[in-house]
PDB file of C-alpha atoms in Angstrom:
ATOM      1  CA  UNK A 239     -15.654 -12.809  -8.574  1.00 41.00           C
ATOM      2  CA  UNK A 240     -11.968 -13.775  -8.570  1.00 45.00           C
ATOM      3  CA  UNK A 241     -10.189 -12.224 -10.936  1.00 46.00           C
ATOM      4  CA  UNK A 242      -8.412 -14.922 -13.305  1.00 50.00           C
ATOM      5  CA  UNK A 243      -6.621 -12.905 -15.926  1.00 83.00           C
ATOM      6  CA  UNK A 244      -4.750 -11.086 -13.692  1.00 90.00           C
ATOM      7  CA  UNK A 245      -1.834 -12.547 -12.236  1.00 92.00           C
ATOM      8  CA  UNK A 246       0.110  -9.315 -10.302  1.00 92.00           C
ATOM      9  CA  UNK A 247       3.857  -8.660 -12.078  1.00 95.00           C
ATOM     10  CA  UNK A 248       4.351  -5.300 -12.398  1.00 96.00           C
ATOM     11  CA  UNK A 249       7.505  -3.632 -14.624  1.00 96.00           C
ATOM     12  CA  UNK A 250       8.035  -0.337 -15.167  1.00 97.00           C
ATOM     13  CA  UNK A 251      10.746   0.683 -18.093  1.00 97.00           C
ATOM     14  CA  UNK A 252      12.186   3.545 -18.354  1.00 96.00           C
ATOM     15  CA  UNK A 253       8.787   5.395 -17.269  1.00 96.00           C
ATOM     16  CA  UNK A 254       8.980   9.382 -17.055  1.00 95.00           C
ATOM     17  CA  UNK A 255       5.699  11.494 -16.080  1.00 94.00           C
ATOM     18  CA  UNK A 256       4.824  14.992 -15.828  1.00 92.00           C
ATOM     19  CA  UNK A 257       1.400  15.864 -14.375  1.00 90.00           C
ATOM     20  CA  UNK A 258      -0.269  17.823 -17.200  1.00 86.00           C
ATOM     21  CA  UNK A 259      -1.472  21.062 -14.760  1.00 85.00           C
ATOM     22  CA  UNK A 260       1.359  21.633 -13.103  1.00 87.00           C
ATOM     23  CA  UNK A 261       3.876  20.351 -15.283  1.00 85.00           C
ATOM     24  CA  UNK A 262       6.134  19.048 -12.831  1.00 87.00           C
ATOM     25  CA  UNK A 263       7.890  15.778 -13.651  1.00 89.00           C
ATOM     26  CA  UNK A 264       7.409  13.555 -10.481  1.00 91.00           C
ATOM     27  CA  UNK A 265       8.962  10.574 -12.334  1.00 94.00           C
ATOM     28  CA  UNK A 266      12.162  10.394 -14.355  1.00 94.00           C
ATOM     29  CA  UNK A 267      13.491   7.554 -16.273  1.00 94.00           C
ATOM     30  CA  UNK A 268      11.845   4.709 -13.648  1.00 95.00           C
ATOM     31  CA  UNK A 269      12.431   0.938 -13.868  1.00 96.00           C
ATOM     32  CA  UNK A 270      12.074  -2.123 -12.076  1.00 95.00           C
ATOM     33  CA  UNK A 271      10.224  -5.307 -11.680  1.00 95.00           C
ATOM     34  CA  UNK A 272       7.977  -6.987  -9.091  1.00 95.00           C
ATOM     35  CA  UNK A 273       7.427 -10.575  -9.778  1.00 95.00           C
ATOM     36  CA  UNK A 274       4.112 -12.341  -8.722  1.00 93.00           C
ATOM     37  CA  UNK A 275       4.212 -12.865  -5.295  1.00 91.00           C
ATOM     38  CA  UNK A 276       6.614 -10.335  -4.502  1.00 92.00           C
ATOM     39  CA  UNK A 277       6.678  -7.705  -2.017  1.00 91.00           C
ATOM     40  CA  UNK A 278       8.624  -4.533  -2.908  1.00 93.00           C
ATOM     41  CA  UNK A 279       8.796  -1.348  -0.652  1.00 91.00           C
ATOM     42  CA  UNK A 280       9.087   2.282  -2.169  1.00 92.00           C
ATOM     43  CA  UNK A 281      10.629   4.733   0.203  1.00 89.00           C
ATOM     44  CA  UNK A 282      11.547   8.385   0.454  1.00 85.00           C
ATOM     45  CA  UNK A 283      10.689  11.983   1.133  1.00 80.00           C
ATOM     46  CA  UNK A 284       7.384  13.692   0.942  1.00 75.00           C
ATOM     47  CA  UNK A 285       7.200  14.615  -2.836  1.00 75.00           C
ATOM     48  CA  UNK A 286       9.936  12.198  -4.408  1.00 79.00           C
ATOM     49  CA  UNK A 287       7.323  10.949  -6.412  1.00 83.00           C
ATOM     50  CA  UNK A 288       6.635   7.484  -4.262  1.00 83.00           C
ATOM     51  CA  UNK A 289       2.368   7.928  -4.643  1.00 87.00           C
ATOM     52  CA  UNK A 290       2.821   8.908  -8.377  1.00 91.00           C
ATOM     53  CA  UNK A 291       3.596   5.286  -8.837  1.00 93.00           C
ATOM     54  CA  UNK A 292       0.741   3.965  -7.484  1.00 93.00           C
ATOM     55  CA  UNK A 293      -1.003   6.113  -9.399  1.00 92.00           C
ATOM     56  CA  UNK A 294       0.285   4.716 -12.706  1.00 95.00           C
ATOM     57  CA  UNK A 295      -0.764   1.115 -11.685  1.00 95.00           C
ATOM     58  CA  UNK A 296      -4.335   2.354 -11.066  1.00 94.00           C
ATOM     59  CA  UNK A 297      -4.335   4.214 -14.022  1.00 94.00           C
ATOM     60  CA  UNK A 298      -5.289   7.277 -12.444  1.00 93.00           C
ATOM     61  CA  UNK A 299      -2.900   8.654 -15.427  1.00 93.00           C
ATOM     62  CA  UNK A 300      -1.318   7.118 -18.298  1.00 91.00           C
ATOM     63  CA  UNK A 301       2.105   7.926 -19.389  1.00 91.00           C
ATOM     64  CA  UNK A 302       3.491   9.304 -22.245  1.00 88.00           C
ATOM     65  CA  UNK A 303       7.189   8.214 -21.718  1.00 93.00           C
ATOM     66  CA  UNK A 304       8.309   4.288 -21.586  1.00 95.00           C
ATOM     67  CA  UNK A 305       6.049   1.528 -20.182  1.00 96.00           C
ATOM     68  CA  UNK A 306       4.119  -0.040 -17.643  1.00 96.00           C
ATOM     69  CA  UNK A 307       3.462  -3.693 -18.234  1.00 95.00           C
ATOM     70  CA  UNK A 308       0.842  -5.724 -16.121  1.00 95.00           C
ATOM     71  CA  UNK A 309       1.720  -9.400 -16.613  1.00 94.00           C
ATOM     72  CA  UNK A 310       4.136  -8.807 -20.133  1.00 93.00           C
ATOM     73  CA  UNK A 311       1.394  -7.054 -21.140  1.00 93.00           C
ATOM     74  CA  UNK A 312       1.217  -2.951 -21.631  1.00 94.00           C
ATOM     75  CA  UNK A 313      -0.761  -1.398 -19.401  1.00 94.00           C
ATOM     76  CA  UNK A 314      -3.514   0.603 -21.493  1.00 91.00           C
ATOM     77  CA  UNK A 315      -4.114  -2.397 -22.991  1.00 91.00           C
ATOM     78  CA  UNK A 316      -5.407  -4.651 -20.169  1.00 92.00           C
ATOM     79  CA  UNK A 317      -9.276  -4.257 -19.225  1.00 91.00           C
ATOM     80  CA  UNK A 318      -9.451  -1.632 -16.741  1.00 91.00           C
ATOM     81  CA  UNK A 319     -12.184  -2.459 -14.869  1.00 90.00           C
ATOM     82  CA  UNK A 320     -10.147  -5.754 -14.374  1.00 92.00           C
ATOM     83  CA  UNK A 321      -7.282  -3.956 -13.671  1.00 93.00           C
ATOM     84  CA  UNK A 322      -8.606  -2.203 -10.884  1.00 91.00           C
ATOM     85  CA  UNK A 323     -10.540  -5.211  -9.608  1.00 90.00           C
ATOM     86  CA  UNK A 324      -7.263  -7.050  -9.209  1.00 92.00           C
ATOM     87  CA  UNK A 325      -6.190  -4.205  -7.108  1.00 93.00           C
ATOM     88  CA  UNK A 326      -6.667  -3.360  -3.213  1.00 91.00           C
ATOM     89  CA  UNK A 327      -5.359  -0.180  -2.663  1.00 90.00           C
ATOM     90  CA  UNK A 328      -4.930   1.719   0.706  1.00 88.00           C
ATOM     91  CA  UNK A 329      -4.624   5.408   0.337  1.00 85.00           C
ATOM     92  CA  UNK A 330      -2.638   8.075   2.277  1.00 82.00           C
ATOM     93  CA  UNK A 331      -6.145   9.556   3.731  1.00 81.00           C
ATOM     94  CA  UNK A 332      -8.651   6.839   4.755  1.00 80.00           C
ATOM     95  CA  UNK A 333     -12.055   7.529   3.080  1.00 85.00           C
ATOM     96  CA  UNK A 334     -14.577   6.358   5.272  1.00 88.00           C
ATOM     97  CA  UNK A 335     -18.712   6.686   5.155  1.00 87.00           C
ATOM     98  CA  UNK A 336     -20.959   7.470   7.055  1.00 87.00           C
ATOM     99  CA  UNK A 337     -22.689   3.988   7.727  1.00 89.00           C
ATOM    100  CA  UNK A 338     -21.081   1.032  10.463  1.00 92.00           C
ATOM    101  CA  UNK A 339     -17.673  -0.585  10.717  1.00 93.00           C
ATOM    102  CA  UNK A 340     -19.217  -3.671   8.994  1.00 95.00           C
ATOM    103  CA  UNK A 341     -20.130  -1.600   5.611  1.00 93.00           C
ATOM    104  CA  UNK A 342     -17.128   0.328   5.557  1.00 93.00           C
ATOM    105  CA  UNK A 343     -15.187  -3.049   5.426  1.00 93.00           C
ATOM    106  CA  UNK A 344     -17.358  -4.947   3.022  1.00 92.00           C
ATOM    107  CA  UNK A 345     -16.974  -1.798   0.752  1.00 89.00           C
ATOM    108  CA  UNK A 346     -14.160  -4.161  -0.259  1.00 80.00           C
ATOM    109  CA  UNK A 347     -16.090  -7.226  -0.718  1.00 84.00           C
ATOM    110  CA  UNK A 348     -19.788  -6.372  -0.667  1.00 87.00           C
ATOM    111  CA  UNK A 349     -20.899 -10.012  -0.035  1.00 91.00           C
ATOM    112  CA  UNK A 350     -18.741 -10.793   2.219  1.00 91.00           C
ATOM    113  CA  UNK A 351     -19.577 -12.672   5.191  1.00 92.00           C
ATOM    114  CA  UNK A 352     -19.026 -11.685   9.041  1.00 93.00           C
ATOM    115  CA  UNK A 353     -16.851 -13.701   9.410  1.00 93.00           C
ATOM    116  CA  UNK A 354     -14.411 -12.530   6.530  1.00 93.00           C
ATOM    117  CA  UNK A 355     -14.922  -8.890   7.944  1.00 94.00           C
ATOM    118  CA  UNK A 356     -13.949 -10.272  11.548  1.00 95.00           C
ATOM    119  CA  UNK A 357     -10.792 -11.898  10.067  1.00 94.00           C
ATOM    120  CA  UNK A 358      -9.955  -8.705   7.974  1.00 94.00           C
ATOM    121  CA  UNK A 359     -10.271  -6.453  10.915  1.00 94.00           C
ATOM    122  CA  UNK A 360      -7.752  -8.991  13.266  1.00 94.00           C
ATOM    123  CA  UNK A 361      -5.183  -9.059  10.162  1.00 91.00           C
ATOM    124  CA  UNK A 362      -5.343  -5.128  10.391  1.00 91.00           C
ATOM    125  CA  UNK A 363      -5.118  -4.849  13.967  1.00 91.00           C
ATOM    126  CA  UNK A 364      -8.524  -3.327  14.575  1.00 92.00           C
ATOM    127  CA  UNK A 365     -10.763  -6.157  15.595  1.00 94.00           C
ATOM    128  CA  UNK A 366     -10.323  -5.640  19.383  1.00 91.00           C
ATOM    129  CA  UNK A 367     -10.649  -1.343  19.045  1.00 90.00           C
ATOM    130  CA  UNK A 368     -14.231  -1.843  17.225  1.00 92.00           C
ATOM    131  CA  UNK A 369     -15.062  -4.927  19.949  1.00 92.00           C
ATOM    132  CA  UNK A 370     -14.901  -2.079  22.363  1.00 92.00           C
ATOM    133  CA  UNK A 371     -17.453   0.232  21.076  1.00 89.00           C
ATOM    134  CA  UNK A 372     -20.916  -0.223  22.421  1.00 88.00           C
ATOM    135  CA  UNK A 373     -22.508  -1.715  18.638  1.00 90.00           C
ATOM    136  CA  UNK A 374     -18.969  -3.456  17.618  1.00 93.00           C
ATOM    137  CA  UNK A 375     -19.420  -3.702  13.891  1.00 94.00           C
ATOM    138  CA  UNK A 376     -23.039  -1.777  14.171  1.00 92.00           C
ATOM    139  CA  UNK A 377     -21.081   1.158  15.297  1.00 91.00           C
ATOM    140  CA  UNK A 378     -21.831   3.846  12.694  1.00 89.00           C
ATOM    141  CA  UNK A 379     -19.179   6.307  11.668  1.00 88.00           C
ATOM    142  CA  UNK A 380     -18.725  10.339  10.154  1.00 80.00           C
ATOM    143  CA  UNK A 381     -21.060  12.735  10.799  1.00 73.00           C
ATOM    144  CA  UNK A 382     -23.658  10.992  12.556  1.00 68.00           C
ATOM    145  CA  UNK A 383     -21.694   8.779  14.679  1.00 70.00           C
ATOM    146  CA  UNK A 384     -18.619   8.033  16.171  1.00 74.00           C
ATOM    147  CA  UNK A 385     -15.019   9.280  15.380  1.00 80.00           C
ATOM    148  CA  UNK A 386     -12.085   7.160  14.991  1.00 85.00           C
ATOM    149  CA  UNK A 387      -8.331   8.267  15.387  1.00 84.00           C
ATOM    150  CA  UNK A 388      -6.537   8.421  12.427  1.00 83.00           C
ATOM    151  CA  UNK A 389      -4.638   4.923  13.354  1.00 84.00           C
ATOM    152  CA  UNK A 390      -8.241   3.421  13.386  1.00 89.00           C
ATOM    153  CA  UNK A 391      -9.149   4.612  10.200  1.00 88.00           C
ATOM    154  CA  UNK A 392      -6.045   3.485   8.215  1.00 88.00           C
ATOM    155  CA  UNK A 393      -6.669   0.184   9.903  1.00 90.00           C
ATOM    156  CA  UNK A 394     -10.258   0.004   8.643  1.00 93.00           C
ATOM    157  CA  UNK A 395      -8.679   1.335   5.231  1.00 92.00           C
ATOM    158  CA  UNK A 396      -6.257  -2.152   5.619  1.00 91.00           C
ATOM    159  CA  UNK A 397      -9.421  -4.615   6.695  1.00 94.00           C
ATOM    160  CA  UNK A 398     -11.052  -3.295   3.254  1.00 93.00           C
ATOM    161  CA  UNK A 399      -8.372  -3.525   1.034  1.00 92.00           C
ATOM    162  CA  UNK A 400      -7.479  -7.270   2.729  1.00 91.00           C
ATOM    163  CA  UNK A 401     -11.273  -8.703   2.199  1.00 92.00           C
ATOM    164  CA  UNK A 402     -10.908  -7.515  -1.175  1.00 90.00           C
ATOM    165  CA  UNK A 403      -8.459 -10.462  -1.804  1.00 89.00           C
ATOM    166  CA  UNK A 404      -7.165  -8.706  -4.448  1.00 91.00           C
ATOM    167  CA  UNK A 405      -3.771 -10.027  -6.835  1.00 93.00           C
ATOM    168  CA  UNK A 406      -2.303  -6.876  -6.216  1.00 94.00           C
ATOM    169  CA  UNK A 407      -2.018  -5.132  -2.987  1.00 92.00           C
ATOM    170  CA  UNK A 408      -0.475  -1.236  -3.053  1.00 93.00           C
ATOM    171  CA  UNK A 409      -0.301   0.822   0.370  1.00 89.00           C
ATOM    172  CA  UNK A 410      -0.162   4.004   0.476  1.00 88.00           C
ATOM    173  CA  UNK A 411       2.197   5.439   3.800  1.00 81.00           C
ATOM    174  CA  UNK A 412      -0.965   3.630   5.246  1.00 75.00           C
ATOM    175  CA  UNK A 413       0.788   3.133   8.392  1.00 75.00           C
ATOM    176  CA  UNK A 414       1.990   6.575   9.695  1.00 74.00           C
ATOM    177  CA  UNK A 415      -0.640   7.034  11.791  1.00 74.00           C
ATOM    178  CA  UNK A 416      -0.347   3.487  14.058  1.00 77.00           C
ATOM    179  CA  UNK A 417       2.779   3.224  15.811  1.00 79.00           C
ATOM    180  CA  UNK A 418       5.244   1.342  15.087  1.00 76.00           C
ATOM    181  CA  UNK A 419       4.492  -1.887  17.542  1.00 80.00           C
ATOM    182  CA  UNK A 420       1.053  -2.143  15.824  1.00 82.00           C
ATOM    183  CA  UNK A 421       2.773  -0.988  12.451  1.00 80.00           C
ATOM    184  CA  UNK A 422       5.324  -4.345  13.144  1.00 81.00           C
ATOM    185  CA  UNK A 423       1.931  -6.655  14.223  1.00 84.00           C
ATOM    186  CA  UNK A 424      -0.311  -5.547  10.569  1.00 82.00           C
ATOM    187  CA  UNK A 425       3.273  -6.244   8.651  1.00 83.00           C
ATOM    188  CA  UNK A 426       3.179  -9.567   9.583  1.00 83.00           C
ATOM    189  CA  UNK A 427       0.153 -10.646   9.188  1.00 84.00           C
ATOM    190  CA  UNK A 428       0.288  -8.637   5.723  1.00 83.00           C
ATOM    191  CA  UNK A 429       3.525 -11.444   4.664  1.00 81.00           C
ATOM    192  CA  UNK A 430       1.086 -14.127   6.135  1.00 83.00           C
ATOM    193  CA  UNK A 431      -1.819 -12.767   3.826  1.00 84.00           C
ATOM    194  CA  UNK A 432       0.335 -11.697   0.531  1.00 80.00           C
ATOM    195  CA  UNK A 433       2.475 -14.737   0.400  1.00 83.00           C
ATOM    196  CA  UNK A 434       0.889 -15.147  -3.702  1.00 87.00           C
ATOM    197  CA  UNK A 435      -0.061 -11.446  -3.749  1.00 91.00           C
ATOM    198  CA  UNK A 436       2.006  -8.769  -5.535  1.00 94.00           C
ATOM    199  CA  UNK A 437       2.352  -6.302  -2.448  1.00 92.00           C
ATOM    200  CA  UNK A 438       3.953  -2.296  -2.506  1.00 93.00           C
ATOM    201  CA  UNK A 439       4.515  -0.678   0.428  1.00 89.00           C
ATOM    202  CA  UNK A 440       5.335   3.042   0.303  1.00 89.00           C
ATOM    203  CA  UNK A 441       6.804   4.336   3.025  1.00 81.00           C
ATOM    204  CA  UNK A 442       8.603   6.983   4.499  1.00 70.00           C
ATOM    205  CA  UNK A 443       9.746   5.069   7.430  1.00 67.00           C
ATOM    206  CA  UNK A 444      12.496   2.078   7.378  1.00 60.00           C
ATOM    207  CA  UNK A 445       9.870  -0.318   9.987  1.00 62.00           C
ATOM    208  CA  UNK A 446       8.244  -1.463   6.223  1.00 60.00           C
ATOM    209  CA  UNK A 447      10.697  -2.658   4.485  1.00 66.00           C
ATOM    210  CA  UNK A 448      12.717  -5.205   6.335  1.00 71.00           C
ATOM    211  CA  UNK A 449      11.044  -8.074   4.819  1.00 77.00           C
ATOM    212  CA  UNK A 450      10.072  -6.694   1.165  1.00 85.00           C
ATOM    213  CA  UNK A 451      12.102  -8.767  -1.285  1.00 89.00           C
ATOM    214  CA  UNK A 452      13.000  -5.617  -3.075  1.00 92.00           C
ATOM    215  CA  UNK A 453      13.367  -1.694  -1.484  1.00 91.00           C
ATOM    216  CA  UNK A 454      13.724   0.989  -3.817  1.00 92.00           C
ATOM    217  CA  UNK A 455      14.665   4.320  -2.672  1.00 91.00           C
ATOM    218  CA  UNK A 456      13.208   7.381  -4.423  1.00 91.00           C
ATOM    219  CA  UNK A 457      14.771  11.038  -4.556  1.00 89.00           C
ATOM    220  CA  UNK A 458      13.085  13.737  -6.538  1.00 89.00           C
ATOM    221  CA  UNK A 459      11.373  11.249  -9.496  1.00 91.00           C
ATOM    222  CA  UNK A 460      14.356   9.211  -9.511  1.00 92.00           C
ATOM    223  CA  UNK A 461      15.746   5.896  -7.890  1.00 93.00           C
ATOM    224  CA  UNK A 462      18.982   6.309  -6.179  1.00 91.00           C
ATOM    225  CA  UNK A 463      19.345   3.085  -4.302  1.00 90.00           C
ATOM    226  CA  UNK A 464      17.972  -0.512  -4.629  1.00 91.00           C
ATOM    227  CA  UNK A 465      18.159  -3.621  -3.218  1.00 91.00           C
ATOM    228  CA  UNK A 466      17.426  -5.951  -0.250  1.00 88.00           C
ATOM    229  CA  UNK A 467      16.997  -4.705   3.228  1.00 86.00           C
ATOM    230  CA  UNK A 468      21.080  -6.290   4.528  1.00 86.00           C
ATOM    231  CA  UNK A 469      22.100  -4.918   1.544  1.00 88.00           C
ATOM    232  CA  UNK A 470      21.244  -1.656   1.907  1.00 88.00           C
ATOM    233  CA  UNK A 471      22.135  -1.416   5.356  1.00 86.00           C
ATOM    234  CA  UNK A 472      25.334  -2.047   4.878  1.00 87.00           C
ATOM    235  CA  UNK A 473      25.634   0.334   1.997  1.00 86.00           C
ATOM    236  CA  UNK A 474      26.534   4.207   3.063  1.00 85.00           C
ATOM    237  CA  UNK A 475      23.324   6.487   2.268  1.00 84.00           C
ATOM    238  CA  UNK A 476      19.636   7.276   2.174  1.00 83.00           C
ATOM    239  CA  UNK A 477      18.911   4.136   3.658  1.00 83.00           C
ATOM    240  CA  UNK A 478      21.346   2.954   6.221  1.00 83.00           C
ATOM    241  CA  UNK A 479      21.233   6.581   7.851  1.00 83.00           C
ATOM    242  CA  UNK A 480      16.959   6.324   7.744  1.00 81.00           C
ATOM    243  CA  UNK A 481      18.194   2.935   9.898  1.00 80.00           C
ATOM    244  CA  UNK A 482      20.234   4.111  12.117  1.00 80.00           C
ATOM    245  CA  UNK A 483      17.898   7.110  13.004  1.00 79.00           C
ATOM    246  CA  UNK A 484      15.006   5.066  13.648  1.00 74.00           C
ATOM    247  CA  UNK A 485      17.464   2.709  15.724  1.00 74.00           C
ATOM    248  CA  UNK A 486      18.296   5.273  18.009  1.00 73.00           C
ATOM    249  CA  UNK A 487      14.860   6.449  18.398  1.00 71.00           C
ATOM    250  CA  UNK A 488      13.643   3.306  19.681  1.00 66.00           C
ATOM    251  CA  UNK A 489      16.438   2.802  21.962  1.00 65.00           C
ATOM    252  CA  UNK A 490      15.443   6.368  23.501  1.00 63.00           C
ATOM    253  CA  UNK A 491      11.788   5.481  23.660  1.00 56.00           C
TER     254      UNK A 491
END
């Protein structure tokens, strides 16, 4: 079922939170907008508080300080179930099942057809690795059958999350473990596939963001630099020396 009611803005204002066990404050005073449609990218060190966010729009949490709108409308009071049926999210640490390739796409989409779960695997780059197994899509995985690299799994992670066809699309540093050619190949078919999708990319690499509308860059719960990709880069800091690094890396590779 498609879900109507949700269309995919997201705005944060002014939104603080401190997980409740440990009491640290991963957020502080957060705000910013992605329109319907839009793709924004998140980046910044381990433990700046990128995944928090994510974990706001899911409403793994609710906050106690300033607000999360969905569509103009607060948060805790849009459906939940509807909320998180809107969303496909792709998290740091694949889960996969025990059961085939095929399943652990269609976990996303449970009627979807084999054709769909071909087309989902392509757009995440994995089609031609599970051609190559002996079963293809029959091939089971975990315990009782085969292992994939960590690459392979993320990319499953992506073909589920895709099928889903959800309004909202949030990734997770989903991509740390492909590198960065393949990395380049699922971004673009992502802005082929998320053209009317709300899309967040967290990231602690600069590959991501070159063709997000927005980048926001996050040091310890806070943003300290936003904008578009040729702005930033021409702007002294957290990202233009992330750019440069990763510039000079390639050229030595």
């Amino acid at each position: 079922t498609e879900n109507t009611n949700i269309k995919g803005e997201i705005e944060f204002k002014n939104v603080t939170f401190t997980y409740e066990d440990t009491e640290i404050t991963a957020l502080k005073n957060i705000s910013f907008t992605v329109k319907k449609g839009e793709t924004l990218a998140i980046l910044g060190q381990t433990g700046s508080g990128k995944s928090s966010i994510l974990s706001l729009i899911t409403r793994m949490y609710d906050i106690k300080e300033g607000q999360i709108n969905i569509d103009g409308k607060a948060i805790d009071q849009v459906n939940l179930y509807d909320l998180r049926n809107s969303i496909g999210i792709v998290p740091q640490d694949a889960f996969l099942f025990s059961d085939t390739i095929k399943n652990n796409i269609k976990f996303g989409k449970e009627d979807a057809t084999d054709e769909a779960v071909m087309t989902a695997a392509k757009n995440a780059v994995v089609h031609d690795n599970i051609m190559n197994f002996n079963a293809q899509y029959e091939t089971i995985l975990g315990e009782r059958g085969i292992t994939l690299s960590g690459g392979q799994k993320q990319r499953v992670s992506i073909a589920r999350a895709i099928i889903k066809n959800p309004q909202i699309l949030l990734f997770d540093d989903c991509l740390s473990a492909v590198d960065t050619e393949t990395e380049e190949q699922i971004l673009n078919n992502l802005l082929q596939i998320s053209k009317d999708k709300t899309t967040i990319i967290v990231s602690h690499r600069d590959s991501s963001p070159k063709n997000a509308d927005k980048i926001i860059i996050i040091e310890e719960g806070q943003i300290i630099q936003e904008g578009s990709h040729n702005q930033l880069v021409n702007q002294p800091g957290y990202y233009a020396e992330l750019y440069l690094k990763q510039l000079s890396e390639k050229e030595l590779n």
